[in-house]
XYZ file of C-alpha atoms in Angstrom:
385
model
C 72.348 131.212 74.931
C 74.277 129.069 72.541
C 74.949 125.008 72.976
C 77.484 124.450 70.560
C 77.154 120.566 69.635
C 78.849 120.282 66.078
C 82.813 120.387 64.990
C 81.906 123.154 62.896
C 80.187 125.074 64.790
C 82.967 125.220 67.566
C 85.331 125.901 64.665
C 83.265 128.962 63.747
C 83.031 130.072 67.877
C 86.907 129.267 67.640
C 87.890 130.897 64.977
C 86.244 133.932 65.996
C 88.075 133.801 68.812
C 91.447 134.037 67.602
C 90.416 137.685 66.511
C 90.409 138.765 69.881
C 92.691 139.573 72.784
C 91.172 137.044 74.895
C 89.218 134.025 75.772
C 87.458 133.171 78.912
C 87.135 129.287 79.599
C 85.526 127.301 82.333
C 85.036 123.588 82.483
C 82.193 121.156 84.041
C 83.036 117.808 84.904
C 82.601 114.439 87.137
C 85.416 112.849 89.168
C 83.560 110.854 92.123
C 82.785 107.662 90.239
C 86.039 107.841 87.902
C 89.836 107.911 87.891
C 90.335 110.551 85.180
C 87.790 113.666 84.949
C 84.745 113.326 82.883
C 84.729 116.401 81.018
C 80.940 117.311 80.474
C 81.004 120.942 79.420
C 82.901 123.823 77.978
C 82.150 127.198 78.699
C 83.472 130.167 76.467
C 83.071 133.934 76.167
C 85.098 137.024 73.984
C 84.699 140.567 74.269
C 83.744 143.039 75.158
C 83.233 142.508 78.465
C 79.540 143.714 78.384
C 77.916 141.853 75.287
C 80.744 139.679 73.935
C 79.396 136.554 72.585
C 79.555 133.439 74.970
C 78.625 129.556 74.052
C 78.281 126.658 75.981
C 80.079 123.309 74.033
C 78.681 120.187 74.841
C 81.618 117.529 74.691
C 79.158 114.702 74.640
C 77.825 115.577 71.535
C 77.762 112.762 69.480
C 80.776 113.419 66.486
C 81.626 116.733 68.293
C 85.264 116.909 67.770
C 87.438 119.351 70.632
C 89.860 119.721 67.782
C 88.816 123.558 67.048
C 89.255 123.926 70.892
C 92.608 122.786 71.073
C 93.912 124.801 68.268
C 92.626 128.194 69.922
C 94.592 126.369 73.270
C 97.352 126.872 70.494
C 96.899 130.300 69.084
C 99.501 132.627 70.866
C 98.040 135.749 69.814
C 94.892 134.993 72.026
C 95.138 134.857 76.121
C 93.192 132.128 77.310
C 91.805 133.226 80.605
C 90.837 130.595 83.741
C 90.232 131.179 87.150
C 91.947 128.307 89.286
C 92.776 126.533 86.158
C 94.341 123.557 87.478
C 92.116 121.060 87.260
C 90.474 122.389 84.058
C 94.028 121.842 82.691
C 94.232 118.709 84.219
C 91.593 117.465 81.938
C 92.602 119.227 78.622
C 96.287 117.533 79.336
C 94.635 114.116 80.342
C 92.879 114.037 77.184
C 94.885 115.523 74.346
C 97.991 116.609 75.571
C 97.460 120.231 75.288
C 97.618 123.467 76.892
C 96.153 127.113 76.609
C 98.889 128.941 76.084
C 99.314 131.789 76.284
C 97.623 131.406 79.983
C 96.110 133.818 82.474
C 94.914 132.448 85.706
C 92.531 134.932 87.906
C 92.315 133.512 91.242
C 96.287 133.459 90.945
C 96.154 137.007 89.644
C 94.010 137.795 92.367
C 96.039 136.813 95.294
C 98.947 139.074 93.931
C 96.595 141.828 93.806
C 95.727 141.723 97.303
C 92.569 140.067 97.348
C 93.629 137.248 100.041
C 94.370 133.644 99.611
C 92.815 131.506 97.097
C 90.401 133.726 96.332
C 87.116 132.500 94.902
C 85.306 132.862 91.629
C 82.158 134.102 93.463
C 83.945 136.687 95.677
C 85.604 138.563 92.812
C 82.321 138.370 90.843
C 81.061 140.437 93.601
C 83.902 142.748 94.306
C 85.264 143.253 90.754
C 81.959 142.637 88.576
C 79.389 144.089 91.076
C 77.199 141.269 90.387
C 75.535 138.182 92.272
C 76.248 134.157 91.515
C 73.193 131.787 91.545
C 75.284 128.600 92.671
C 72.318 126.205 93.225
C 73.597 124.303 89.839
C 76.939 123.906 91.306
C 76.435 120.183 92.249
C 74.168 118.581 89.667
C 75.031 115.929 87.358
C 76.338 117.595 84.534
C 76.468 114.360 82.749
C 72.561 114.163 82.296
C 70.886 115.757 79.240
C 69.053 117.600 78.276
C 70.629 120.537 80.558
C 68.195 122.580 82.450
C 67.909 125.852 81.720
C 69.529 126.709 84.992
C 72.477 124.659 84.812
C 72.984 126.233 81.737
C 72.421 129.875 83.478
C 75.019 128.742 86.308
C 77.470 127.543 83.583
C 77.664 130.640 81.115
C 77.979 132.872 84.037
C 81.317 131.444 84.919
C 82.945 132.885 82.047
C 80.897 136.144 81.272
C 81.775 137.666 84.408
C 85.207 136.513 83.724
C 85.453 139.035 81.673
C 85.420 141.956 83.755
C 87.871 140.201 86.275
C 90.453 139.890 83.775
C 90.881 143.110 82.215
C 90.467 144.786 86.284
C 93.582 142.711 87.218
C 95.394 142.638 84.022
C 95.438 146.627 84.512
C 96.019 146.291 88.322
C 99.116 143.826 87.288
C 100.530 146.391 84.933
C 100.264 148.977 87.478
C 102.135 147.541 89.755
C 104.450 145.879 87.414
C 103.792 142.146 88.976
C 103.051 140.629 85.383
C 105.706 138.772 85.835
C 105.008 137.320 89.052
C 101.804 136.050 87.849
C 103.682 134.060 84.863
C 106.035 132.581 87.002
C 103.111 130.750 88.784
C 101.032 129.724 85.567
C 104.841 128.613 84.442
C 103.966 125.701 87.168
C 100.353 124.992 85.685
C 101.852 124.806 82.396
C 104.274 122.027 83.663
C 103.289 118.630 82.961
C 104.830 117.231 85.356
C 102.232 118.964 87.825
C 99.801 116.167 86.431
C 101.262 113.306 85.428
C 100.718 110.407 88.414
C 103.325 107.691 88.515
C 102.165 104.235 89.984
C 105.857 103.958 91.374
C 105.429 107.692 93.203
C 101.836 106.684 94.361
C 103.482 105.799 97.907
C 104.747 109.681 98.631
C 101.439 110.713 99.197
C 100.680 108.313 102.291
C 101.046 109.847 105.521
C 102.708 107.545 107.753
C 104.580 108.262 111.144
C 106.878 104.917 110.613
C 110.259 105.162 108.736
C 111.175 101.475 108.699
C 113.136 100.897 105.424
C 110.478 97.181 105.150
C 107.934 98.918 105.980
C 107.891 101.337 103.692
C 108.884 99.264 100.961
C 105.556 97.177 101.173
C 103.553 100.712 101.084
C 105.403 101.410 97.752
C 104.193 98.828 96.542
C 100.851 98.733 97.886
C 100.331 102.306 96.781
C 101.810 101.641 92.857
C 99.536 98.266 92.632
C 96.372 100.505 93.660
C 97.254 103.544 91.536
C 98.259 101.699 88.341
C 94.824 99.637 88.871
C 92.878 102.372 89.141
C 94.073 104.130 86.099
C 93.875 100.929 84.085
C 90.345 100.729 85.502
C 89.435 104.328 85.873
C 88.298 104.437 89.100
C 88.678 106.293 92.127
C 91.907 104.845 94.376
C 89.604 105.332 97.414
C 87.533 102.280 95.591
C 90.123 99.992 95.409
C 91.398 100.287 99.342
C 91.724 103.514 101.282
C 95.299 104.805 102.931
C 94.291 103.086 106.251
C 93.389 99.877 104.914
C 97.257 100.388 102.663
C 98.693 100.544 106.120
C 96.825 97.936 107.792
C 98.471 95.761 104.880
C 101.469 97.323 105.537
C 101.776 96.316 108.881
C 99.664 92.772 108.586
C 101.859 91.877 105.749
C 98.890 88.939 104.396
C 100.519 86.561 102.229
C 97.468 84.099 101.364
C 93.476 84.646 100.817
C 92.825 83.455 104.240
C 95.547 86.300 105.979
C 93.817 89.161 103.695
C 90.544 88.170 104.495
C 90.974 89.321 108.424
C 91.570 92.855 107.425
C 89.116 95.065 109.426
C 89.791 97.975 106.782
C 89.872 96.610 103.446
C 86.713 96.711 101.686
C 84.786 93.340 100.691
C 86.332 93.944 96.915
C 89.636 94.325 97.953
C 89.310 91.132 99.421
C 88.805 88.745 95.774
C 89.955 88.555 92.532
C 92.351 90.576 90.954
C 92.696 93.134 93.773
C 93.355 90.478 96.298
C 95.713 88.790 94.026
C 97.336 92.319 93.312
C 97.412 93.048 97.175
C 99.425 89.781 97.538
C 102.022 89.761 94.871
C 102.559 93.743 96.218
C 103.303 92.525 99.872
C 105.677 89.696 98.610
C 107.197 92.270 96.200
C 107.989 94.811 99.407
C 109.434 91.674 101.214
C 111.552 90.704 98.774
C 112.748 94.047 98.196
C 116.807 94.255 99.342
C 117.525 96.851 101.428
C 119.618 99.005 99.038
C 116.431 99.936 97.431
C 114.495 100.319 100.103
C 112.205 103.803 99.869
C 114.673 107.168 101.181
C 112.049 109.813 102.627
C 112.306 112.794 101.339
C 114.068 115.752 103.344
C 111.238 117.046 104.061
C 109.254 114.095 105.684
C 112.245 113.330 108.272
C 112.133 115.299 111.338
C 113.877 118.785 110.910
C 115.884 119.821 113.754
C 113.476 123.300 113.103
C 114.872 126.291 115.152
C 111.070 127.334 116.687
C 111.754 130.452 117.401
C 113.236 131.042 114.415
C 110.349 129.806 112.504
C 108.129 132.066 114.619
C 109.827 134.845 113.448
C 109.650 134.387 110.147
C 106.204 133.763 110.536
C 105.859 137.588 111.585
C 108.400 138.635 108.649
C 105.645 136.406 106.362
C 103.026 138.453 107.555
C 104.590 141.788 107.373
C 105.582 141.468 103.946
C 102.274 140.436 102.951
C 100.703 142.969 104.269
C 103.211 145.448 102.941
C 102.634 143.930 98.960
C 99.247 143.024 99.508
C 100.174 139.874 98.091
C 98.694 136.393 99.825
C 100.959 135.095 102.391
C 100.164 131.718 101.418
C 101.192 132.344 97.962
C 104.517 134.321 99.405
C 105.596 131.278 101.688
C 104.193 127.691 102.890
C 104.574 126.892 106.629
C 106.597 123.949 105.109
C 108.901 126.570 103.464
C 109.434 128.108 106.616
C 109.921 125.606 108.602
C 112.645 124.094 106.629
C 114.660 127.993 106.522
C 114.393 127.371 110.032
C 115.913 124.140 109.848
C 118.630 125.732 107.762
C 117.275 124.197 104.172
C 117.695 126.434 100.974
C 116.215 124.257 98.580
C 113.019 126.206 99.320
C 110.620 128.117 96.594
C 110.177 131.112 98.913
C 113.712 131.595 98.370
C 113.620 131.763 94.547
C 111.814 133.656 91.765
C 109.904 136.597 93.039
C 109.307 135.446 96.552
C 113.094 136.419 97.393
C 112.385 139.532 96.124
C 109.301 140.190 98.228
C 110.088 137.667 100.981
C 113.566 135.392 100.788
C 116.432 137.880 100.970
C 115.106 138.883 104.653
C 114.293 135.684 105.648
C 117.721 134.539 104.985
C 119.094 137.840 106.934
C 117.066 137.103 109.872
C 118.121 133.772 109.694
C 121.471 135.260 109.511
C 120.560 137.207 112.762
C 121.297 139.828 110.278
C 117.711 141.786 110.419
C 115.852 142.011 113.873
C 111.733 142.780 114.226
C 110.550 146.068 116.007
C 106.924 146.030 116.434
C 105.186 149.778 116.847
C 101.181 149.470 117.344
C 100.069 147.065 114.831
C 102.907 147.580 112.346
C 106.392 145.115 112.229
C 109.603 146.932 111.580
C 112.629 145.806 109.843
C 115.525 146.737 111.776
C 119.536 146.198 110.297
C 121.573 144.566 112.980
């Protein structure tokens, strides 16, 4: 097995590469001491699916360049094929700005082809490949060299089974015509927005029950101090002070040393230096903050006056329909989406794209009171009313 650790030996793999179909592409990397992902190794495999050739690159190579990489990322002629890419695009974004385009993602693949919700790697491996996974590598350092020979095993056969799971679903997806489905989701992986972290959004992601306009303003600016220092820092958030110590603050409002120092949540480095001082100038910042730009909730944080039975309903109609397609009803519908039909919000992605084919258009006709549920045995009927 090949460990590519030169430019131009990746430019040889790479250029190789762009004479076939395909790609297959898997990622290691470290995220529990850092902020951003530590990318560690590359994993890549061509046809055929039998005895293609397949490399590992080492990215910590010293004067390895990813540049060859990239420009396959770029080469439209050639599908470059994940399985749940997201976070392997996260890193590829993170660090040069880049896609693989154009993109096939199997687990996504997967769930429209009736293998259940977020499917994993090892389960199609075993249903589609007909072979077994030796995972004990999964959680080593993959930082550390020299690799074993077993982490390097573990590694490669992430993308040569790959193989065989993409051309099985690519034909299923032609089949049954659903190629387009597919696209519509890897549109949304292909989105940078889906990774780009704003210090001044940080605050959306903490759960709290309280809706005080004050309130939340100090959390916004608890949460954008803590996210812009830790990707200044590159650290992990959780290092800096966790969500219950941010609403602690929140509520303690500390405005000296002395006040910050009785926290019972906030960890001992939270409570000197530049953290404290940012924890500080963050509270005064929330309490200065007029109340015309105080923090609006989102829609769907405030209570929605949800119709329950309603929403029970369409939980049936959900589970009908993806039983009918064979398509994952988690990738049909959220319990968020249907919640806020229920509520009588349209603003909801079940409602667009291909979920209204599959799913939407009855939802909004039982909604409607429009369509009513029969059941017979096991099986849900759609009834005009």
């Amino acid at each position: 097995m090949q460990t590519i650790t030169t430019t131009e030996a990746l430019a040889e793999f790479c250029a190789k590469a762009k004479t076939q179909p395909y790609v297959t592409v898997d990622t290691e990397f470290l995220r529990e001491r850092t902020y951003w992902s530590k990318l560690c190794l590359v994993q890549l495999a061509i046809p055929p699916a039998k005895d293609g050739e397949a490399v590992l690159v080492d990215p910590l190579a010293e004067g390895l360049s990813l540049e060859p990489l990239y420009d396959l990322f770029r080469h439209e002629p050639t599908v470059k094929v994940f399985h749940a890419a997201r976070q392997d695009l996260e890193i590829f974004f993170t660090e040069a700005h880049v896609f693989p385009t154009p993109l096939f993602d199997t687990q996504v693949a997967a769930m429209v082809c009736g293998f259940g919700e977020q499917v994993g790697y090892e389960t199609l491996v075993k249903k589609v490949a007909r072979q077994q996974l030796d995972k004990t590598s999964r959680f080593t350092d993959w930082s550390r060299r020299p690799l074993t020979d077993a982490q390097k095993t573990y590694a490669i056969a992430d993308v040569t089974h790959l193989r065989v799971i993409y051309e099985f679903l690519s034909k299923e997806l032609q089949k049954s015509g659903r190629e387009d489905w597919v696209q519509e989701e890897v549109g949304i992986l292909l989105n940078p927005e889906t990774y780009i972290t704003r210090p001044e959004e940080a605050w959306l992601r903490v759960k709290t029950r309280t809706t005080s306009g004050r309130f939340l303003a100090v959390v916004r600016e608890l949460a954008r101090f803590r996210e812009g220092f830790a990707q200044n820092k590159n650290i992990p958030r959780s290092r800096i002070f966790k969500d219950d110590a941010l609403l602690e603050l929140a509520s303690t409002k500390p405005t000296t040393i002395d006040e910050l120092n009785k926290s019972r949540l906030l960890l001992r480095e939270g409570r000197r230096g530049d953290i404290a001082d940012g924890i500080i100038a963050a509270v005064k910042a929330g309490m200065e903050c007029r109340p015309e730009d105080f923090p609006q909730v989102p829609d769907e944080d405030h209570q929605l006056q949800v119709n329950t039975a309603l929403a029970d309903l369409l939980r049936v109609l959900l589970k009908a329909k993806s039983e009918e397609t064979g398509v994952a009803a988690k990738l049909i519908a959220s319990s968020s989406d249907l919640d806020r039909i229920a509520a009588g919000k349209r603003d909801v992605p079940a409602l667009t794209g291909w979920r209204q084919e599959v799913f939407g258009r009855d939802a909004l006709r039982l909604a409607k009171g429009e369509l009513a549920l029969t059941a017979s045995g096991a099986a849900v009927r759609l009834v005009p009313v």
